[in-house]
Amino acid sequence: DSVWQRAVEQATSGALWTGLSASLWRDLAGFAIGASAGLLFGAALGLSRLFENLVGPSFHTLKQISLFAWIPLLSVWFGLGDAAKVAFLSLAAFFPVVLNTFEGIRSVPGDLIEVARVLRFNRWQLFTRVVLPSASPSIFAGVHLALIYAWLATLGAEYLLVSGKGIGNTMIDGRDHFWMDLVIFGVIVVGLVGFTLNWIATRIENRLLAWRGRSVAGF
């Protein structure tokens, strides 16, 4: 009952919408930046052996570093405001997109490449008609993971970089004042938003990859 009352209070006062909009803005900004950079970087790694040899070892070393280990550096470079949080979320989205894009491109069957060469596809036709469709399931899986990781990282960033508004900051206020109903309310909101983002991403992925047909799980 107290959680419901707290929810009504947060909704009617506007505090819920202020915090939620701030968190979602950071989440979507970081996701967009990180996923876009990840797609470009992953495609370069997958398509160019030279690029992979030059920067691949450094990338595979950096991906082993815990995401939260970057926070001290980001706070020095960007402060404790939104810029640092968006940079942190961009990193959270970057790595899964790079890895899945790279693996998707490198997993394209060699037989398809040979057929395309027999048909005299140029490089652009080879990429758009063979490589990209074959790699798209893996790429979309990476983008889907990036969206989830970015939302989880949003809460982590708001906990560790406490400047500003956000759902994470609302939960911190509840903890500091021992308002457990506010903390529980924040947890529920976080879960609902995460579920909604995952549902939207799944629907978009299914729509864009409908050409694959139904999987075995669909029977």
PDB file of C-alpha atoms in Angstrom:
ATOM      1  CA  ASP A   1       0.000   0.000   0.000  1.00  0.00           C
ATOM      2  CA  SER A   2       2.809   2.410   0.868  1.00  0.00           C
ATOM      3  CA  VAL A   3       4.523   1.620  -2.453  1.00  0.00           C
ATOM      4  CA  TRP A   4       1.313   2.430  -4.328  1.00  0.00           C
ATOM      5  CA  GLN A   5       0.951   5.701  -2.441  1.00  0.00           C
ATOM      6  CA  ARG A   6       4.543   6.556  -3.235  1.00  0.00           C
ATOM      7  CA  ALA A   7       3.916   5.767  -6.912  1.00  0.00           C
ATOM      8  CA  VAL A   8       0.889   8.077  -6.983  1.00  0.00           C
ATOM      9  CA  GLU A   9       2.887  10.805  -5.253  1.00  0.00           C
ATOM     10  CA  GLN A  10       5.803  10.489  -7.694  1.00  0.00           C
ATOM     11  CA  ALA A  11       3.477  10.495 -10.704  1.00  0.00           C
ATOM     12  CA  THR A  12       1.315  13.415  -9.626  1.00  0.00           C
ATOM     13  CA  SER A  13       4.242  15.573  -8.508  1.00  0.00           C
ATOM     14  CA  GLY A  14       6.043  15.064 -11.802  1.00  0.00           C
ATOM     15  CA  ALA A  15       9.142  13.627 -10.121  1.00  0.00           C
ATOM     16  CA  LEU A  16       8.676  10.279 -11.867  1.00  0.00           C
ATOM     17  CA  TRP A  17       8.506  11.803 -15.343  1.00  0.00           C
ATOM     18  CA  THR A  18      11.451  14.113 -14.672  1.00  0.00           C
ATOM     19  CA  GLY A  19      13.681  11.295 -13.477  1.00  0.00           C
ATOM     20  CA  LEU A  20      12.488   8.806 -16.092  1.00  0.00           C
ATOM     21  CA  SER A  21      12.922  11.206 -18.999  1.00  0.00           C
ATOM     22  CA  ALA A  22      16.455  12.074 -17.837  1.00  0.00           C
ATOM     23  CA  SER A  23      17.403   8.395 -17.561  1.00  0.00           C
ATOM     24  CA  LEU A  24      15.864   7.480 -20.915  1.00  0.00           C
ATOM     25  CA  TRP A  25      17.543  10.411 -22.655  1.00  0.00           C
ATOM     26  CA  ARG A  26      20.957   9.296 -21.384  1.00  0.00           C
ATOM     27  CA  ASP A  27      20.183   5.680 -22.222  1.00  0.00           C
ATOM     28  CA  LEU A  28      19.102   6.330 -25.809  1.00  0.00           C
ATOM     29  CA  ALA A  29      21.894   8.848 -26.463  1.00  0.00           C
ATOM     30  CA  GLY A  30      24.559   6.476 -25.193  1.00  0.00           C
ATOM     31  CA  PHE A  31      23.002   3.550 -27.060  1.00  0.00           C
ATOM     32  CA  ALA A  32      22.847   5.484 -30.341  1.00  0.00           C
ATOM     33  CA  ILE A  33      26.462   6.643 -30.103  1.00  0.00           C
ATOM     34  CA  GLY A  34      27.854   3.310 -28.932  1.00  0.00           C
ATOM     35  CA  ALA A  35      25.854   1.151 -31.356  1.00  0.00           C
ATOM     36  CA  SER A  36      26.690   3.363 -34.347  1.00  0.00           C
ATOM     37  CA  ALA A  37      30.398   3.353 -33.519  1.00  0.00           C
ATOM     38  CA  GLY A  38      30.233  -0.379 -32.840  1.00  0.00           C
ATOM     39  CA  LEU A  39      28.656  -1.117 -36.221  1.00  0.00           C
ATOM     40  CA  LEU A  40      31.340   0.834 -38.072  1.00  0.00           C
ATOM     41  CA  PHE A  41      34.210  -0.586 -36.039  1.00  0.00           C
ATOM     42  CA  GLY A  42      32.885  -4.150 -36.169  1.00  0.00           C
ATOM     43  CA  ALA A  43      32.335  -3.946 -39.917  1.00  0.00           C
ATOM     44  CA  ALA A  44      35.875  -2.654 -40.417  1.00  0.00           C
ATOM     45  CA  LEU A  45      37.263  -5.510 -38.315  1.00  0.00           C
ATOM     46  CA  GLY A  46      35.212  -8.070 -40.191  1.00  0.00           C
ATOM     47  CA  LEU A  47      35.873  -6.809 -43.699  1.00  0.00           C
ATOM     48  CA  SER A  48      39.555  -5.878 -43.455  1.00  0.00           C
ATOM     49  CA  ARG A  49      42.256  -8.313 -42.370  1.00  0.00           C
ATOM     50  CA  LEU A  50      44.730  -5.427 -42.258  1.00  0.00           C
ATOM     51  CA  PHE A  51      42.529  -3.416 -39.899  1.00  0.00           C
ATOM     52  CA  GLU A  52      42.019  -6.477 -37.712  1.00  0.00           C
ATOM     53  CA  ASN A  53      45.757  -7.086 -37.513  1.00  0.00           C
ATOM     54  CA  LEU A  54      46.452  -3.463 -36.638  1.00  0.00           C
ATOM     55  CA  VAL A  55      43.802  -2.767 -33.995  1.00  0.00           C
ATOM     56  CA  GLY A  56      42.254  -6.162 -33.236  1.00  0.00           C
ATOM     57  CA  PRO A  57      44.722  -7.131 -30.475  1.00  0.00           C
ATOM     58  CA  SER A  58      44.243  -3.790 -28.707  1.00  0.00           C
ATOM     59  CA  PHE A  59      40.465  -4.076 -28.941  1.00  0.00           C
ATOM     60  CA  HIS A  60      40.399  -7.633 -27.615  1.00  0.00           C
ATOM     61  CA  THR A  61      42.546  -6.474 -24.686  1.00  0.00           C
ATOM     62  CA  LEU A  62      40.306  -3.509 -23.888  1.00  0.00           C
ATOM     63  CA  LYS A  63      37.133  -5.600 -23.967  1.00  0.00           C
ATOM     64  CA  GLN A  64      38.479  -7.641 -21.035  1.00  0.00           C
ATOM     65  CA  ILE A  65      38.450  -4.555 -18.788  1.00  0.00           C
ATOM     66  CA  SER A  66      35.420  -4.307 -16.519  1.00  0.00           C
ATOM     67  CA  LEU A  67      33.040  -1.622 -17.703  1.00  0.00           C
ATOM     68  CA  PHE A  68      32.929   0.040 -14.293  1.00  0.00           C
ATOM     69  CA  ALA A  69      36.727   0.332 -14.272  1.00  0.00           C
ATOM     70  CA  TRP A  70      36.331   3.105 -16.865  1.00  0.00           C
ATOM     71  CA  ILE A  71      34.350   5.342 -14.516  1.00  0.00           C
ATOM     72  CA  PRO A  72      37.363   6.994 -12.781  1.00  0.00           C
ATOM     73  CA  LEU A  73      38.851   7.927 -16.153  1.00  0.00           C
ATOM     74  CA  LEU A  74      35.524   9.138 -17.541  1.00  0.00           C
ATOM     75  CA  SER A  75      34.891  11.255 -14.442  1.00  0.00           C
ATOM     76  CA  VAL A  76      38.300  12.897 -14.898  1.00  0.00           C
ATOM     77  CA  TRP A  77      37.764  13.525 -18.603  1.00  0.00           C
ATOM     78  CA  PHE A  78      34.085  14.513 -18.548  1.00  0.00           C
ATOM     79  CA  GLY A  79      33.253  15.346 -14.923  1.00  0.00           C
ATOM     80  CA  LEU A  80      30.242  13.911 -13.113  1.00  0.00           C
ATOM     81  CA  GLY A  81      27.500  15.252 -15.379  1.00  0.00           C
ATOM     82  CA  ASP A  82      25.588  13.906 -18.332  1.00  0.00           C
ATOM     83  CA  ALA A  83      28.603  13.842 -20.648  1.00  0.00           C
ATOM     84  CA  ALA A  84      30.382  11.261 -18.482  1.00  0.00           C
ATOM     85  CA  LYS A  85      27.217   9.173 -18.151  1.00  0.00           C
ATOM     86  CA  VAL A  86      26.555   9.167 -21.887  1.00  0.00           C
ATOM     87  CA  ALA A  87      30.183   8.215 -22.550  1.00  0.00           C
ATOM     88  CA  PHE A  88      29.851   5.340 -20.072  1.00  0.00           C
ATOM     89  CA  LEU A  89      26.654   4.113 -21.721  1.00  0.00           C
ATOM     90  CA  SER A  90      28.285   4.385 -25.136  1.00  0.00           C
ATOM     91  CA  LEU A  91      31.009   1.994 -23.972  1.00  0.00           C
ATOM     92  CA  ALA A  92      28.368  -0.393 -22.637  1.00  0.00           C
ATOM     93  CA  ALA A  93      26.677  -0.476 -26.051  1.00  0.00           C
ATOM     94  CA  PHE A  94      29.882  -0.433 -28.108  1.00  0.00           C
ATOM     95  CA  PHE A  95      31.475  -3.760 -27.238  1.00  0.00           C
ATOM     96  CA  PRO A  96      28.552  -6.182 -27.856  1.00  0.00           C
ATOM     97  CA  VAL A  97      27.796  -4.539 -31.204  1.00  0.00           C
ATOM     98  CA  VAL A  98      31.425  -4.756 -32.325  1.00  0.00           C
ATOM     99  CA  LEU A  99      31.762  -8.406 -31.343  1.00  0.00           C
ATOM    100  CA  ASN A 100      28.499  -9.543 -32.925  1.00  0.00           C
ATOM    101  CA  THR A 101      29.066  -7.533 -36.102  1.00  0.00           C
ATOM    102  CA  PHE A 102      32.564  -8.948 -36.451  1.00  0.00           C
ATOM    103  CA  GLU A 103      31.418 -12.520 -35.820  1.00  0.00           C
ATOM    104  CA  GLY A 104      28.446 -12.143 -38.167  1.00  0.00           C
ATOM    105  CA  ILE A 105      30.573 -10.928 -41.057  1.00  0.00           C
ATOM    106  CA  ARG A 106      33.279 -13.538 -40.524  1.00  0.00           C
ATOM    107  CA  SER A 107      30.633 -16.280 -40.340  1.00  0.00           C
ATOM    108  CA  VAL A 108      29.284 -15.627 -43.841  1.00  0.00           C
ATOM    109  CA  PRO A 109      29.541 -18.979 -45.709  1.00  0.00           C
ATOM    110  CA  GLY A 110      32.380 -19.097 -48.218  1.00  0.00           C
ATOM    111  CA  ASP A 111      30.106 -20.764 -50.755  1.00  0.00           C
ATOM    112  CA  LEU A 112      27.960 -17.649 -50.942  1.00  0.00           C
ATOM    113  CA  ILE A 113      31.019 -15.495 -51.545  1.00  0.00           C
ATOM    114  CA  GLU A 114      32.151 -17.788 -54.344  1.00  0.00           C
ATOM    115  CA  VAL A 115      28.716 -17.695 -56.008  1.00  0.00           C
ATOM    116  CA  ALA A 116      28.711 -13.896 -55.823  1.00  0.00           C
ATOM    117  CA  ARG A 117      32.125 -13.777 -57.492  1.00  0.00           C
ATOM    118  CA  VAL A 118      30.951 -16.115 -60.231  1.00  0.00           C
ATOM    119  CA  LEU A 119      28.033 -13.747 -60.806  1.00  0.00           C
ATOM    120  CA  ARG A 120      30.570 -10.896 -60.976  1.00  0.00           C
ATOM    121  CA  PHE A 121      29.202  -8.891 -58.083  1.00  0.00           C
ATOM    122  CA  ASN A 122      31.240  -5.793 -57.365  1.00  0.00           C
ATOM    123  CA  ARG A 123      32.336  -5.057 -53.789  1.00  0.00           C
ATOM    124  CA  TRP A 124      29.248  -3.014 -52.966  1.00  0.00           C
ATOM    125  CA  GLN A 125      26.879  -5.656 -54.345  1.00  0.00           C
ATOM    126  CA  LEU A 126      28.790  -8.359 -52.480  1.00  0.00           C
ATOM    127  CA  PHE A 127      28.435  -6.442 -49.219  1.00  0.00           C
ATOM    128  CA  THR A 128      24.787  -5.402 -49.573  1.00  0.00           C
ATOM    129  CA  ARG A 129      23.384  -8.566 -51.185  1.00  0.00           C
ATOM    130  CA  VAL A 130      25.456 -11.300 -49.553  1.00  0.00           C
ATOM    131  CA  VAL A 131      27.479 -10.238 -46.520  1.00  0.00           C
ATOM    132  CA  LEU A 132      24.975  -7.909 -44.859  1.00  0.00           C
ATOM    133  CA  PRO A 133      21.912 -10.219 -45.157  1.00  0.00           C
ATOM    134  CA  SER A 134      23.932 -13.196 -43.911  1.00  0.00           C
ATOM    135  CA  ALA A 135      25.413 -11.257 -40.990  1.00  0.00           C
ATOM    136  CA  SER A 136      22.234  -9.367 -40.049  1.00  0.00           C
ATOM    137  CA  PRO A 137      20.917 -11.896 -37.477  1.00  0.00           C
ATOM    138  CA  SER A 138      24.176 -11.661 -35.533  1.00  0.00           C
ATOM    139  CA  ILE A 139      24.296  -7.882 -35.940  1.00  0.00           C
ATOM    140  CA  PHE A 140      20.747  -7.454 -34.652  1.00  0.00           C
ATOM    141  CA  ALA A 141      21.564  -9.727 -31.714  1.00  0.00           C
ATOM    142  CA  GLY A 142      24.437  -7.395 -30.845  1.00  0.00           C
ATOM    143  CA  VAL A 143      22.263  -4.294 -31.134  1.00  0.00           C
ATOM    144  CA  HIS A 144      19.616  -5.972 -28.964  1.00  0.00           C
ATOM    145  CA  LEU A 145      22.226  -6.787 -26.315  1.00  0.00           C
ATOM    146  CA  ALA A 146      23.571  -3.245 -26.529  1.00  0.00           C
ATOM    147  CA  LEU A 147      20.134  -1.803 -25.763  1.00  0.00           C
ATOM    148  CA  ILE A 148      19.816  -4.023 -22.685  1.00  0.00           C
ATOM    149  CA  TYR A 149      23.363  -3.341 -21.482  1.00  0.00           C
ATOM    150  CA  ALA A 150      22.933   0.398 -21.973  1.00  0.00           C
ATOM    151  CA  TRP A 151      19.825   0.440 -19.770  1.00  0.00           C
ATOM    152  CA  LEU A 152      21.561  -1.584 -17.061  1.00  0.00           C
ATOM    153  CA  ALA A 153      24.567   0.727 -17.284  1.00  0.00           C
ATOM    154  CA  THR A 154      22.266   3.750 -16.957  1.00  0.00           C
ATOM    155  CA  LEU A 155      21.438   2.747 -13.401  1.00  0.00           C
ATOM    156  CA  GLY A 156      25.079   2.018 -12.636  1.00  0.00           C
ATOM    157  CA  ALA A 157      26.149   5.400 -13.981  1.00  0.00           C
ATOM    158  CA  GLU A 158      23.515   7.215 -11.928  1.00  0.00           C
ATOM    159  CA  TYR A 159      24.618   5.378  -8.798  1.00  0.00           C
ATOM    160  CA  LEU A 160      28.319   6.081  -9.277  1.00  0.00           C
ATOM    161  CA  LEU A 161      28.088   9.483 -10.990  1.00  0.00           C
ATOM    162  CA  VAL A 162      25.386  10.917  -8.789  1.00  0.00           C
ATOM    163  CA  SER A 163      25.122  14.408 -10.247  1.00  0.00           C
ATOM    164  CA  GLY A 164      21.760  15.192 -11.887  1.00  0.00           C
ATOM    165  CA  LYS A 165      18.280  13.710 -12.123  1.00  0.00           C
ATOM    166  CA  GLY A 166      17.340  10.127 -12.945  1.00  0.00           C
ATOM    167  CA  ILE A 167      15.605   7.001 -11.712  1.00  0.00           C
ATOM    168  CA  GLY A 168      18.860   5.850 -10.155  1.00  0.00           C
ATOM    169  CA  ASN A 169      19.088   9.107  -8.234  1.00  0.00           C
ATOM    170  CA  THR A 170      15.504   8.637  -7.046  1.00  0.00           C
ATOM    171  CA  MET A 171      16.468   5.247  -5.610  1.00  0.00           C
ATOM    172  CA  ILE A 172      19.542   6.785  -3.979  1.00  0.00           C
ATOM    173  CA  ASP A 173      17.329   9.401  -2.307  1.00  0.00           C
ATOM    174  CA  GLY A 174      15.106   6.615  -1.002  1.00  0.00           C
ATOM    175  CA  ARG A 175      18.083   4.724   0.368  1.00  0.00           C
ATOM    176  CA  ASP A 176      19.616   7.795   2.016  1.00  0.00           C
ATOM    177  CA  HIS A 177      16.338   8.661   3.754  1.00  0.00           C
ATOM    178  CA  PHE A 178      15.427   5.038   4.520  1.00  0.00           C
ATOM    179  CA  TRP A 179      12.292   5.326   2.348  1.00  0.00           C
ATOM    180  CA  MET A 180      12.112   1.703   1.309  1.00  0.00           C
ATOM    181  CA  ASP A 181       8.827   2.263  -0.503  1.00  0.00           C
ATOM    182  CA  LEU A 182      10.596   4.724  -2.801  1.00  0.00           C
ATOM    183  CA  VAL A 183      13.415   2.244  -3.410  1.00  0.00           C
ATOM    184  CA  ILE A 184      10.965  -0.546  -4.247  1.00  0.00           C
ATOM    185  CA  PHE A 185       9.025   1.822  -6.495  1.00  0.00           C
ATOM    186  CA  GLY A 186      12.266   2.649  -8.331  1.00  0.00           C
ATOM    187  CA  VAL A 187      13.078  -1.044  -8.775  1.00  0.00           C
ATOM    188  CA  ILE A 188       9.616  -1.654 -10.266  1.00  0.00           C
ATOM    189  CA  VAL A 189       9.990   1.268 -12.689  1.00  0.00           C
ATOM    190  CA  VAL A 190      13.445   0.067 -13.749  1.00  0.00           C
ATOM    191  CA  GLY A 191      12.097  -3.435 -14.394  1.00  0.00           C
ATOM    192  CA  LEU A 192       9.121  -2.170 -16.389  1.00  0.00           C
ATOM    193  CA  VAL A 193      11.272   0.094 -18.542  1.00  0.00           C
ATOM    194  CA  GLY A 194      13.770  -2.707 -19.177  1.00  0.00           C
ATOM    195  CA  PHE A 195      10.939  -5.078 -20.128  1.00  0.00           C
ATOM    196  CA  THR A 196       9.441  -2.480 -22.491  1.00  0.00           C
ATOM    197  CA  LEU A 197      12.760  -1.747 -24.201  1.00  0.00           C
ATOM    198  CA  ASN A 198      13.408  -5.456 -24.644  1.00  0.00           C
ATOM    199  CA  TRP A 199       9.895  -5.986 -26.061  1.00  0.00           C
ATOM    200  CA  ILE A 200      10.274  -3.120 -28.541  1.00  0.00           C
ATOM    201  CA  ALA A 201      13.699  -4.360 -29.650  1.00  0.00           C
ATOM    202  CA  THR A 202      12.359  -7.894 -30.131  1.00  0.00           C
ATOM    203  CA  ARG A 203       9.427  -6.682 -32.218  1.00  0.00           C
ATOM    204  CA  ILE A 204      11.671  -4.551 -34.433  1.00  0.00           C
ATOM    205  CA  GLU A 205      14.174  -7.388 -34.842  1.00  0.00           C
ATOM    206  CA  ASN A 206      11.435  -9.868 -35.767  1.00  0.00           C
ATOM    207  CA  ARG A 207       9.939  -7.441 -38.273  1.00  0.00           C
ATOM    208  CA  LEU A 208      13.245  -6.627 -39.976  1.00  0.00           C
ATOM    209  CA  LEU A 209      14.363 -10.252 -40.056  1.00  0.00           C
ATOM    210  CA  ALA A 210      10.998 -11.672 -41.125  1.00  0.00           C
ATOM    211  CA  TRP A 211      12.591 -12.817 -44.395  1.00  0.00           C
ATOM    212  CA  ARG A 212      14.323 -15.628 -42.475  1.00  0.00           C
ATOM    213  CA  GLY A 213      10.975 -17.363 -41.975  1.00  0.00           C
ATOM    214  CA  ARG A 214       9.907 -19.199 -38.843  1.00  0.00           C
ATOM    215  CA  SER A 215      12.504 -20.968 -36.735  1.00  0.00           C
ATOM    216  CA  VAL A 216      12.162 -24.432 -35.261  1.00  0.00           C
ATOM    217  CA  ALA A 217      10.964 -22.760 -32.040  1.00  0.00           C
ATOM    218  CA  GLY A 218       7.981 -21.417 -33.978  1.00  0.00           C
ATOM    219  CA  PHE A 219       6.388 -24.847 -34.497  1.00  0.00           C
TER     220      PHE A 219
END
